[in-house]
Amino acid sequence: MKKNQTIIEATPSGPDLEARPGGRLVGDRQGAAGADLGSMPDEGADEAGEGVDQSAASEWRAFVIPAELHGQRLDRALVALVPEFSRSYLQQLVDEGAVRLNGQPASRNAQKVTVGQAGEVELRATPQSQAFVPEPMDLVVVHEDPNLLVIDKPAGLVVHPAPGHWSGTLLNGLLARDPRAALLPRAGIVHRLDKDTSGLMVVARDRTTMDALVRLIAAREVSRQYLALAHRHWQGPAQREVEAPVGRDPVNRLRMAVVDLTRASGKAASTLFDCLGHGGRPAGEGTGQASGGRPGERTEAGCLVRATLRTGRTHQIRVHMAHLGHPLVGDALYGGAPAAGMVRQALHAYRLAFIHPVTGTPMVFTSATPPDLASALTAWGLGGEV
C-alpha cells in the first residue's frame, strides 16, 4: 500500500446539523442553488404529479385579453400572458380556482376567452420551486475536507428533488449542513445513486472541485464498485464485461433498457462484472422458503456479483444484470423479486476511489455491507464472500 494513500471505512460522523435559509419561492422551471431541475434526472424518483402548494405565499397578476387571443382556449391564453410558467402548471391553477374572469372563478381550461375580458391569476409556488431549501438530517459523513465530502447514503434516501420527492432528499440535507452548498449547482452533487441503492457518494464543496470531479468521472478516473445480489447461478466466465447501450425503454417509459442505437436514442454503457460466489436454495427444497426469507418470496439460486462501472448511465447495473439474465434480488422494475429477506434492490456502492482533485492524494473509501444485504448474503450462504 502506498504511504500517501487514504483508506477509510465508512462509519457515522459529522457535526450537529443546523437549518439555514436558502431556496426560491416562486418559479416553475428552475430551482435554487443554481440548478436546473431537468439537468440531472433522478434515477430513483417515483412518477407522480407535481401539484401546487396551496400553503405557500402567492401573488395575484391581473390581465386583459388582447385582440390576438380572442377566441383562444383559456389555458393557451394564459401561456401567452404568463410565459414564465408551463401550461400544465397553469391548467392546475384553473382546476383549483386560482384563475378568475370578470371576477368569477374560471370553470374550464377549454373555455374560450374574448377580447377585453378582464381577469387575474393567483401565482402560487410550485413544489419544485421550493425544493432547494435546507432540511436538517442525519448524514453519514465518511470523509470531510475543505473541498469535498464523501457520504454513505442509506437505502430509501432520494439524492435530488424530482416529481414525487420534492423534499427530504440528500440535496436538502447538504444545504442544511453547509451554507456554501447553496452556491453550487445541485449543492455539489456530481453523481447519483438510485433511491433504493445504498453506499458511497462524493460531493463537492466548491465550484473548482465540482468541475474537477465531473471531469474525473467523465474520464473514467473515479472507480465506483458495487455489490449486487442477483437471481440464478452465474452463467458464463467468472468475469464478464458488458458493453451495451442504455436508453429509455420504448415500451415502458418508466424503465431503462439495452437499446439498438440505430433505432432508438441512448448512450454507450460499459460495466465489468465479477462473480464472487453462488448461493441460495432452489425452489421446492426444504420448507419452500429460503432461510431468512418471508412467506411468498421466491426461493431460488442466486449469485453475488461485484460490478465496476466504466460509465454511469441511469440504472446501468440493474439494466445490464437483467440483460444477462440475472435481475437483482428485490428489483421488481427489471424482473427481480423479493428473496432472502431483501425487499429493495440488492445493490450497494461499497467502494469509491479517486485522486483528490486539489491535493493529489489517492483516496480510497469502503462501506460496510448494510444489515439487510448482509442478512440476505448469510441466508444464501454467501456471508463470507464479501
Tab-separated table of N, CA, C and O in Angstrom, residues 225-240 272-280 302-308 321 324 326 346-351 367 369 373 377 380-386:
chain	number	residue	atom	x	y	z
A	225	GLN	N	-17.374	0.871	-7.369
A	225	GLN	CA	-17.652	-0.569	-7.352
A	225	GLN	C	-18.836	-0.866	-6.437
A	225	GLN	O	-18.999	-0.249	-5.374
A	226	TYR	N	-19.632	-1.835	-6.856
A	226	TYR	CA	-20.875	-2.182	-6.175
A	226	TYR	C	-20.919	-3.674	-5.883
A	226	TYR	O	-20.344	-4.483	-6.629
A	227	LEU	N	-21.636	-4.025	-4.834
A	227	LEU	CA	-22.002	-5.416	-4.577
A	227	LEU	C	-23.457	-5.597	-4.960
A	227	LEU	O	-24.312	-4.784	-4.595
A	228	ALA	N	-23.738	-6.666	-5.695
A	228	ALA	CA	-25.096	-6.946	-6.150
A	228	ALA	C	-25.433	-8.404	-5.882
A	228	ALA	O	-24.625	-9.291	-6.179
A	229	LEU	N	-26.603	-8.630	-5.332
A	229	LEU	CA	-27.120	-9.984	-5.139
A	229	LEU	C	-28.192	-10.206	-6.187
A	229	LEU	O	-29.159	-9.436	-6.268
A	230	ALA	N	-28.014	-11.239	-6.993
A	230	ALA	CA	-28.881	-11.424	-8.153
A	230	ALA	C	-29.477	-12.822	-8.179
A	230	ALA	O	-28.980	-13.750	-7.542
A	231	HIS	N	-30.549	-12.954	-8.947
A	231	HIS	CA	-31.200	-14.242	-9.132
A	231	HIS	C	-30.388	-15.153	-10.052
A	231	HIS	O	-29.716	-14.677	-10.974
A	232	ARG	N	-30.471	-16.447	-9.799
A	232	ARG	CA	-29.899	-17.518	-10.629
A	232	ARG	C	-28.381	-17.620	-10.479
A	232	ARG	O	-27.696	-16.638	-10.246
A	233	HIS	N	-27.901	-18.862	-10.615
A	233	HIS	CA	-26.460	-19.083	-10.622
A	233	HIS	C	-25.842	-18.366	-11.807
A	233	HIS	O	-26.401	-18.333	-12.905
A	234	TRP	N	-24.657	-17.813	-11.586
A	234	TRP	CA	-23.966	-17.052	-12.614
A	234	TRP	C	-23.681	-17.915	-13.836
A	234	TRP	O	-23.245	-19.057	-13.714
A	235	GLN	N	-23.916	-17.352	-15.007
A	235	GLN	CA	-23.697	-18.054	-16.253
A	235	GLN	C	-22.463	-17.496	-16.961
A	235	GLN	O	-22.238	-16.298	-16.970
A	236	GLY	N	-21.656	-18.381	-17.549
A	236	GLY	CA	-20.504	-17.938	-18.307
A	236	GLY	C	-19.268	-17.773	-17.451
A	236	GLY	O	-19.209	-18.217	-16.295
A	237	PRO	N	-18.242	-17.087	-17.991
A	237	PRO	CA	-16.989	-16.906	-17.246
A	237	PRO	C	-17.201	-16.067	-15.994
A	237	PRO	O	-18.139	-15.282	-15.906
A	238	ALA	N	-16.286	-16.240	-15.036
A	238	ALA	CA	-16.424	-15.540	-13.756
A	238	ALA	C	-16.365	-14.031	-13.931
A	238	ALA	O	-16.967	-13.287	-13.154
A	239	GLN	N	-15.637	-13.562	-14.930
A	239	GLN	CA	-15.571	-12.127	-15.212
A	239	GLN	C	-16.159	-11.862	-16.594
A	239	GLN	O	-15.789	-12.513	-17.568
A	240	ARG	N	-17.071	-10.924	-16.643
A	240	ARG	CA	-17.705	-10.572	-17.918
A	240	ARG	C	-17.790	-9.057	-18.028
A	240	ARG	O	-18.200	-8.384	-17.068
A	272	LEU	N	-18.132	-3.833	-15.835
A	272	LEU	CA	-17.344	-5.039	-15.608
A	272	LEU	C	-17.954	-5.794	-14.432
A	272	LEU	O	-18.120	-5.240	-13.341
A	273	PHE	N	-18.290	-7.065	-14.647
A	273	PHE	CA	-18.884	-7.893	-13.601
A	273	PHE	C	-17.931	-9.018	-13.209
A	273	PHE	O	-17.349	-9.678	-14.076
A	274	ASP	N	-17.790	-9.241	-11.896
A	274	ASP	CA	-17.025	-10.360	-11.362
A	274	ASP	C	-17.929	-11.164	-10.433
A	274	ASP	O	-18.458	-10.609	-9.455
A	275	CYS	N	-18.107	-12.448	-10.732
A	275	CYS	CA	-18.901	-13.293	-9.847
A	275	CYS	C	-18.066	-13.666	-8.631
A	275	CYS	O	-16.968	-14.213	-8.760
A	276	LEU	N	-18.589	-13.361	-7.446
A	276	LEU	CA	-17.879	-13.644	-6.197
A	276	LEU	C	-18.344	-14.925	-5.533
A	276	LEU	O	-17.711	-15.385	-4.582
A	277	GLY	N	-19.453	-15.493	-6.005
A	277	GLY	CA	-19.923	-16.739	-5.410
A	277	GLY	C	-21.362	-17.032	-5.765
A	277	GLY	O	-22.099	-16.179	-6.267
A	278	HIS	N	-21.748	-18.289	-5.545
A	278	HIS	CA	-23.119	-18.751	-5.762
A	278	HIS	C	-23.737	-19.111	-4.425
A	278	HIS	O	-23.049	-19.497	-3.482
A	279	GLY	N	-25.054	-18.992	-4.339
A	279	GLY	CA	-25.729	-19.360	-3.099
A	279	GLY	C	-27.209	-19.538	-3.322
A	279	GLY	O	-27.668	-19.731	-4.446
A	280	GLY	N	-27.970	-19.454	-2.232
A	280	GLY	CA	-29.411	-19.622	-2.310
A	280	GLY	C	-29.817	-21.083	-2.251
A	280	GLY	O	-28.992	-21.985	-2.091
A	302	GLY	N	-28.937	-18.080	-6.430
A	302	GLY	CA	-28.535	-16.729	-6.761
A	302	GLY	C	-27.035	-16.590	-6.788
A	302	GLY	O	-26.292	-17.566	-6.597
A	303	CYS	N	-26.566	-15.371	-7.034
A	303	CYS	CA	-25.135	-15.124	-7.109
A	303	CYS	C	-24.807	-13.751	-6.540
A	303	CYS	O	-25.619	-12.830	-6.580
A	304	LEU	N	-23.614	-13.656	-5.992
A	304	LEU	CA	-23.091	-12.385	-5.507
A	304	LEU	C	-22.105	-11.877	-6.547
A	304	LEU	O	-21.185	-12.592	-6.960
A	305	VAL	N	-22.290	-10.637	-6.981
A	305	VAL	CA	-21.504	-10.083	-8.075
A	305	VAL	C	-20.914	-8.737	-7.660
A	305	VAL	O	-21.571	-7.943	-6.984
A	306	ARG	N	-19.673	-8.508	-8.074
A	306	ARG	CA	-19.079	-7.180	-7.950
A	306	ARG	C	-19.196	-6.497	-9.299
A	306	ARG	O	-18.776	-7.053	-10.331
A	307	ALA	N	-19.766	-5.298	-9.297
A	307	ALA	CA	-19.942	-4.541	-10.537
A	307	ALA	C	-19.061	-3.303	-10.490
A	307	ALA	O	-19.115	-2.528	-9.526
A	308	THR	N	-18.259	-3.109	-11.523
A	308	THR	CA	-17.413	-1.926	-11.638
A	308	THR	C	-17.906	-1.092	-12.810
A	308	THR	O	-17.920	-1.565	-13.953
A	321	MET	N	-27.481	-6.225	-15.625
A	321	MET	CA	-27.686	-7.515	-14.952
A	321	MET	C	-28.942	-8.203	-15.478
A	321	MET	O	-28.943	-9.419	-15.723
A	324	LEU	N	-28.261	-9.745	-18.786
A	324	LEU	CA	-27.517	-11.001	-18.688
A	324	LEU	C	-28.376	-12.162	-18.196
A	324	LEU	O	-27.905	-13.300	-18.150
A	326	HIS	N	-29.764	-12.052	-15.083
A	326	HIS	CA	-29.581	-12.072	-13.628
A	326	HIS	C	-30.165	-10.802	-13.006
A	326	HIS	O	-29.421	-9.946	-12.496
A	346	ALA	N	-31.087	-5.256	-4.369
A	346	ALA	CA	-29.905	-5.674	-3.609
A	346	ALA	C	-28.645	-5.117	-4.267
A	346	ALA	O	-27.889	-5.844	-4.923
A	347	LEU	N	-28.414	-3.826	-4.076
A	347	LEU	CA	-27.289	-3.144	-4.707
A	347	LEU	C	-26.684	-2.162	-3.715
A	347	LEU	O	-27.392	-1.326	-3.144
A	348	HIS	N	-25.369	-2.257	-3.541
A	348	HIS	CA	-24.673	-1.427	-2.553
A	348	HIS	C	-23.367	-0.915	-3.140
A	348	HIS	O	-22.528	-1.699	-3.607
A	349	ALA	N	-23.192	0.414	-3.155
A	349	ALA	CA	-21.954	1.032	-3.638
A	349	ALA	C	-20.915	0.962	-2.523
A	349	ALA	O	-20.853	1.836	-1.664
A	350	TYR	N	-20.094	-0.090	-2.554
A	350	TYR	CA	-19.253	-0.379	-1.388
A	350	TYR	C	-17.837	0.195	-1.480
A	350	TYR	O	-17.132	0.288	-0.468
A	351	ARG	N	-17.400	0.597	-2.676
A	351	ARG	CA	-16.023	1.093	-2.800
A	351	ARG	C	-15.995	2.282	-3.766
A	351	ARG	O	-16.581	2.239	-4.850
A	367	SER	N	-17.358	0.894	2.258
A	367	SER	CA	-18.546	0.945	3.102
A	367	SER	C	-18.957	-0.470	3.480
A	367	SER	O	-19.023	-1.362	2.619
A	369	THR	N	-21.185	-3.660	4.369
A	369	THR	CA	-22.444	-4.151	3.810
A	369	THR	C	-23.584	-3.801	4.754
A	369	THR	O	-23.514	-4.090	5.948
A	373	LEU	N	-28.733	-6.388	3.393
A	373	LEU	CA	-27.983	-7.154	2.405
A	373	LEU	C	-27.094	-8.193	3.080
A	373	LEU	O	-26.975	-9.329	2.595
A	377	LEU	N	-27.145	-12.189	2.365
A	377	LEU	CA	-25.962	-12.964	1.999
A	377	LEU	C	-25.779	-14.157	2.926
A	377	LEU	O	-25.447	-15.264	2.489
A	380	TRP	N	-28.259	-16.905	2.127
A	380	TRP	CA	-27.932	-17.656	0.913
A	380	TRP	C	-26.524	-18.253	0.949
A	380	TRP	O	-25.985	-18.668	-0.067
A	381	GLY	N	-25.927	-18.290	2.142
A	381	GLY	CA	-24.635	-18.925	2.285
A	381	GLY	C	-23.490	-18.146	1.669
A	381	GLY	O	-22.467	-18.722	1.305
A	382	LEU	N	-23.647	-16.832	1.562
A	382	LEU	CA	-22.617	-16.001	0.949
A	382	LEU	C	-22.023	-15.007	1.938
A	382	LEU	O	-21.346	-14.059	1.538
A	383	GLY	N	-22.272	-15.219	3.210
A	383	GLY	CA	-21.849	-14.255	4.216
A	383	GLY	C	-20.361	-14.067	4.293
A	383	GLY	O	-19.871	-13.013	4.685
A	384	GLY	N	-19.559	-15.077	3.904
A	384	GLY	CA	-18.120	-14.963	3.998
A	384	GLY	C	-17.442	-14.496	2.723
A	384	GLY	O	-16.236	-14.427	2.633
A	385	GLU	N	-18.279	-14.148	1.703
A	385	GLU	CA	-17.719	-13.821	0.411
A	385	GLU	C	-17.268	-12.363	0.289
A	385	GLU	O	-16.479	-12.029	-0.563
A	386	VAL	N	-17.824	-11.480	1.104
A	386	VAL	CA	-17.545	-10.050	0.946
A	386	VAL	C	-16.279	-9.673	1.711
A	386	VAL	O	-16.123	-10.058	2.857
